[in-house]
Amino acid sequence: SLPNPLNSLPWNVKKAQKRQERTLKIESANLHRQLGIADDATFEEITEVTQKLIRQAEAAGDVKKKIKVEVAKDRIMQIKLNE
């Protein structure tokens, strides 16, 4: 298929960038809520909370929760680095 030539127009590029920013902001908020931390949490706070949650999951034998916490932490860090 051919690319849409209208996507390269300046106002459409701005709209696409804003849409991407909104998507990342919503995803970040959901991940922070999942871990139970503030949106403006520092790297140390995020690491501390995730280690605590991972220990709890390991103590309960919940491998799925442990993986979810690790993935959420990695994604939050990736979003913060891209900001």
Coordinates of N, CA, C and O in Angstrom, one line a residue:
S1 N 0.8 -1.2 0.0 CA 0.0 0.0 0.0 C 0.9 1.3 0.0 O 2.0 1.2 0.5
L2 N 0.3 2.3 -0.5 CA 1.1 3.6 -0.6 C 0.9 4.4 0.7 O -0.2 4.4 1.3
P3 N 1.9 5.1 1.1 CA 1.8 5.9 2.3 C 0.9 7.1 2.0 O 0.8 7.6 0.9
N4 N 0.2 7.6 3.0 CA -0.7 8.7 2.8 C 0.1 10.0 2.8 O 0.8 10.4 3.7
P5 N 0.0 10.8 1.6 CA 0.8 12.0 1.5 C 0.4 13.1 2.5 O 1.1 14.0 2.8
L6 N -0.9 13.0 3.0 CA -1.4 14.0 3.9 C -0.8 13.9 5.3 O -0.8 14.9 6.0
N7 N -0.2 12.8 5.6 CA 0.4 12.6 6.9 C 1.7 13.5 7.1 O 2.1 13.7 8.2
S8 N 2.3 13.9 6.0 CA 3.5 14.7 6.1 C 3.2 16.2 6.2 O 4.1 17.0 6.4
L9 N 1.9 16.6 6.2 CA 1.6 18.0 6.3 C 1.9 18.5 7.7 O 1.7 17.7 8.7
P10 N 2.4 19.7 7.9 CA 2.8 20.1 9.3 C 1.7 20.0 10.4 O 2.0 19.5 11.5
W11 N 0.5 20.3 10.1 CA -0.5 20.2 11.1 C -0.9 18.8 11.4 O -1.2 18.4 12.6
N12 N -0.8 17.9 10.4 CA -1.0 16.5 10.7 C 0.2 15.8 11.5 O 0.0 15.0 12.3
V13 N 1.4 16.3 11.2 CA 2.6 15.9 12.0 C 2.4 16.3 13.5 O 2.7 15.5 14.4
K14 N 2.0 17.5 13.7 CA 1.8 18.0 15.1 C 0.7 17.2 15.8 O 0.9 16.8 17.0
K15 N -0.4 16.9 15.1 CA -1.5 16.1 15.7 C -1.0 14.7 16.0 O -1.3 14.2 17.1
A16 N -0.2 14.1 15.2 CA 0.4 12.8 15.4 C 1.3 12.8 16.6 O 1.3 11.9 17.5
Q17 N 2.1 13.8 16.8 CA 3.0 13.9 17.9 C 2.3 14.1 19.2 O 2.6 13.5 20.2
K18 N 1.2 14.9 19.2 CA 0.4 15.1 20.4 C -0.3 13.8 20.8 O -0.4 13.5 21.9
R19 N -0.8 13.1 19.8 CA -1.4 11.8 20.0 C -0.5 10.8 20.7 O -0.8 10.2 21.6
Q20 N 0.8 10.8 20.2 CA 1.8 9.9 20.7 C 2.1 10.3 22.2 O 2.2 9.5 23.0
E21 N 2.2 11.6 22.4 CA 2.5 12.1 23.8 C 1.4 11.7 24.8 O 1.6 11.3 25.9
R22 N 0.1 11.9 24.3 CA -1.0 11.5 25.1 C -1.0 10.0 25.5 O -1.2 9.6 26.6
T23 N -0.7 9.2 24.4 CA -0.7 7.8 24.6 C 0.4 7.4 25.6 O 0.1 6.6 26.5
L24 N 1.6 8.0 25.5 CA 2.7 7.7 26.5 C 2.3 8.1 27.9 O 2.6 7.5 28.9
K25 N 1.6 9.3 28.0 CA 1.3 9.8 29.3 C 0.2 8.9 30.0 O 0.4 8.6 31.2
I26 N -0.7 8.4 29.2 CA -1.8 7.5 29.8 C -1.1 6.2 30.2 O -1.4 5.7 31.2
E27 N -0.3 5.7 29.3 CA 0.4 4.4 29.6 C 1.3 4.5 30.9 O 1.2 3.7 31.7
S28 N 2.0 5.6 31.0 CA 2.8 5.9 32.1 C 2.0 6.0 33.4 O 2.3 5.4 34.4
A29 N 0.9 6.7 33.3 CA 0.0 6.8 34.5 C -0.5 5.5 34.9 O -0.6 5.1 36.1
N30 N -0.9 4.6 34.0 CA -1.4 3.3 34.3 C -0.4 2.4 34.9 O -0.6 1.7 35.9
L31 N 0.9 2.5 34.4 CA 2.0 1.7 35.0 C 2.3 2.2 36.4 O 2.5 1.4 37.3
H32 N 2.3 3.5 36.6 CA 2.6 4.0 37.9 C 1.5 3.6 38.9 O 1.7 3.2 40.1
R33 N 0.2 3.6 38.5 CA -0.9 3.2 39.3 C -0.8 1.7 39.6 O -1.0 1.3 40.8
Q34 N -0.4 0.9 38.6 CA -0.2 -0.5 38.8 C 0.9 -0.8 39.9 O 0.7 -1.8 40.7
L35 N 1.9 0.0 40.0 CA 3.0 -0.2 41.0 C 2.7 0.5 42.3 O 3.3 0.3 43.3
G36 N 1.7 1.4 42.2 CA 1.3 2.2 43.4 C 2.3 3.3 43.8 O 2.6 3.5 44.9
I37 N 2.9 3.9 42.8 CA 3.8 5.0 43.0 C 3.3 6.3 42.3 O 2.5 6.3 41.4
A38 N 3.9 7.4 42.8 CA 3.5 8.7 42.2 C 4.1 8.9 40.8 O 5.1 8.2 40.4
D39 N 3.4 9.7 40.0 CA 3.9 9.9 38.6 C 5.2 10.6 38.5 O 6.0 10.4 37.6
D40 N 5.6 11.3 39.6 CA 6.9 12.0 39.6 C 7.9 11.3 40.5 O 8.9 11.9 40.9
A41 N 7.7 10.0 40.6 CA 8.6 9.2 41.5 C 10.0 9.2 40.8 O 10.2 9.2 39.6
T42 N 11.0 9.2 41.7 CA 12.4 9.1 41.3 C 12.8 7.7 40.9 O 12.1 6.7 41.3
F43 N 14.0 7.6 40.3 CA 14.5 6.2 39.9 C 14.6 5.4 41.2 O 14.3 4.2 41.2
E44 N 15.1 5.9 42.3 CA 15.3 5.2 43.5 C 14.0 4.7 44.1 O 13.9 3.6 44.5
E45 N 13.0 5.6 44.1 CA 11.7 5.2 44.6 C 11.1 4.1 43.8 O 10.5 3.1 44.3
I46 N 11.2 4.2 42.5 CA 10.7 3.1 41.6 C 11.4 1.8 41.8 O 10.7 0.8 42.0
T47 N 12.7 1.8 41.9 CA 13.5 0.6 42.2 C 13.1 0.0 43.5 O 12.9 -1.2 43.6
E48 N 13.0 0.8 44.5 CA 12.6 0.3 45.9 C 11.3 -0.3 45.9 O 11.1 -1.4 46.4
V49 N 10.3 0.3 45.3 CA 8.9 -0.3 45.3 C 8.9 -1.6 44.5 O 8.3 -2.5 44.9
T50 N 9.5 -1.6 43.3 CA 9.5 -2.8 42.5 C 10.2 -3.9 43.2 O 9.7 -5.1 43.1
Q51 N 11.3 -3.7 43.9 CA 12.0 -4.7 44.6 C 11.1 -5.3 45.7 O 11.1 -6.5 45.9
K52 N 10.4 -4.4 46.4 CA 9.5 -4.8 47.5 C 8.4 -5.7 46.9 O 8.1 -6.8 47.4
L53 N 7.8 -5.3 45.8 CA 6.7 -6.0 45.1 C 7.2 -7.4 44.6 O 6.5 -8.4 44.7
I54 N 8.4 -7.4 44.1 CA 9.0 -8.6 43.6 C 9.2 -9.6 44.7 O 8.9 -10.8 44.6
R55 N 9.7 -9.1 45.8 CA 9.9 -10.0 47.0 C 8.6 -10.6 47.5 O 8.5 -11.8 47.8
Q56 N 7.6 -9.7 47.5 CA 6.2 -10.2 47.9 C 5.7 -11.3 47.0 O 5.2 -12.3 47.4
A57 N 5.9 -11.1 45.7 CA 5.4 -12.0 44.7 C 6.2 -13.3 44.8 O 5.6 -14.4 44.7
E58 N 7.5 -13.3 45.1 CA 8.3 -14.5 45.2 C 7.9 -15.2 46.5 O 7.8 -16.4 46.5
A59 N 7.6 -14.5 47.6 CA 7.2 -15.1 48.8 C 5.9 -15.8 48.6 O 5.6 -16.9 49.2
A60 N 5.0 -15.3 47.8 CA 3.7 -15.9 47.6 C 3.8 -16.9 46.4 O 2.8 -17.6 46.2
G61 N 4.9 -17.0 45.8 CA 5.1 -18.0 44.7 C 4.3 -17.5 43.4 O 4.0 -18.4 42.6
D62 N 4.1 -16.2 43.3 CA 3.3 -15.7 42.1 C 4.3 -15.2 41.1 O 4.7 -14.0 41.0
V63 N 4.6 -16.1 40.2 CA 5.6 -15.8 39.1 C 5.0 -14.7 38.1 O 5.7 -13.8 37.7
K64 N 3.7 -14.9 37.9 CA 3.0 -14.0 36.9 C 3.1 -12.5 37.4 O 3.4 -11.6 36.6
K65 N 2.8 -12.3 38.7 CA 2.9 -11.0 39.3 C 4.3 -10.4 39.2 O 4.5 -9.2 38.9
K66 N 5.3 -11.3 39.5 CA 6.7 -10.8 39.5 C 7.0 -10.3 38.1 O 7.7 -9.3 38.0
I67 N 6.6 -11.1 37.1 CA 6.9 -10.7 35.7 C 6.2 -9.4 35.3 O 6.8 -8.5 34.7
K68 N 5.0 -9.2 35.8 CA 4.2 -8.0 35.5 C 4.9 -6.8 36.1 O 5.0 -5.7 35.5
V69 N 5.4 -6.9 37.3 CA 6.1 -5.8 38.0 C 7.4 -5.5 37.3 O 7.7 -4.3 37.1
E70 N 8.1 -6.5 36.9 CA 9.4 -6.2 36.2 C 9.1 -5.5 34.8 O 9.9 -4.6 34.5
V71 N 8.1 -6.0 34.1 CA 7.8 -5.4 32.8 C 7.3 -3.9 33.0 O 7.7 -3.0 32.3
A72 N 6.5 -3.7 34.0 CA 6.0 -2.3 34.3 C 7.2 -1.4 34.7 O 7.3 -0.3 34.2
K73 N 8.1 -1.9 35.5 CA 9.3 -1.1 35.8 C 10.1 -0.8 34.6 O 10.5 0.4 34.4
D74 N 10.4 -1.8 33.8 CA 11.2 -1.6 32.6 C 10.5 -0.5 31.6 O 11.2 0.3 31.1
R75 N 9.2 -0.6 31.5 CA 8.5 0.3 30.6 C 8.5 1.7 31.2 O 8.7 2.7 30.4
I76 N 8.3 1.8 32.5 CA 8.4 3.2 33.1 C 9.8 3.8 32.9 O 9.9 5.0 32.5
M77 N 10.8 3.0 33.1 CA 12.2 3.5 32.9 C 12.4 3.9 31.4 O 13.0 5.0 31.1
Q78 N 11.8 3.1 30.5 CA 12.0 3.5 29.1 C 11.3 4.8 28.7 O 11.8 5.6 28.0
I79 N 10.1 5.0 29.3 CA 9.3 6.2 29.0 C 10.1 7.4 29.6 O 10.2 8.4 29.0
K80 N 10.6 7.2 30.9 CA 11.3 8.3 31.5 C 12.6 8.7 30.7 O 12.9 9.9 30.6
L81 N 13.3 7.7 30.2 CA 14.5 8.0 29.4 C 14.1 8.8 28.1 O 14.9 9.6 27.6
N82 N 13.0 8.5 27.5 CA 12.6 9.1 26.3 C 12.0 10.5 26.4 O 11.9 11.2 25.5
E83 N 11.7 10.9 27.7 CA 11.2 12.2 27.9 C 12.2 13.3 27.7 O 13.3 13.2 28.0

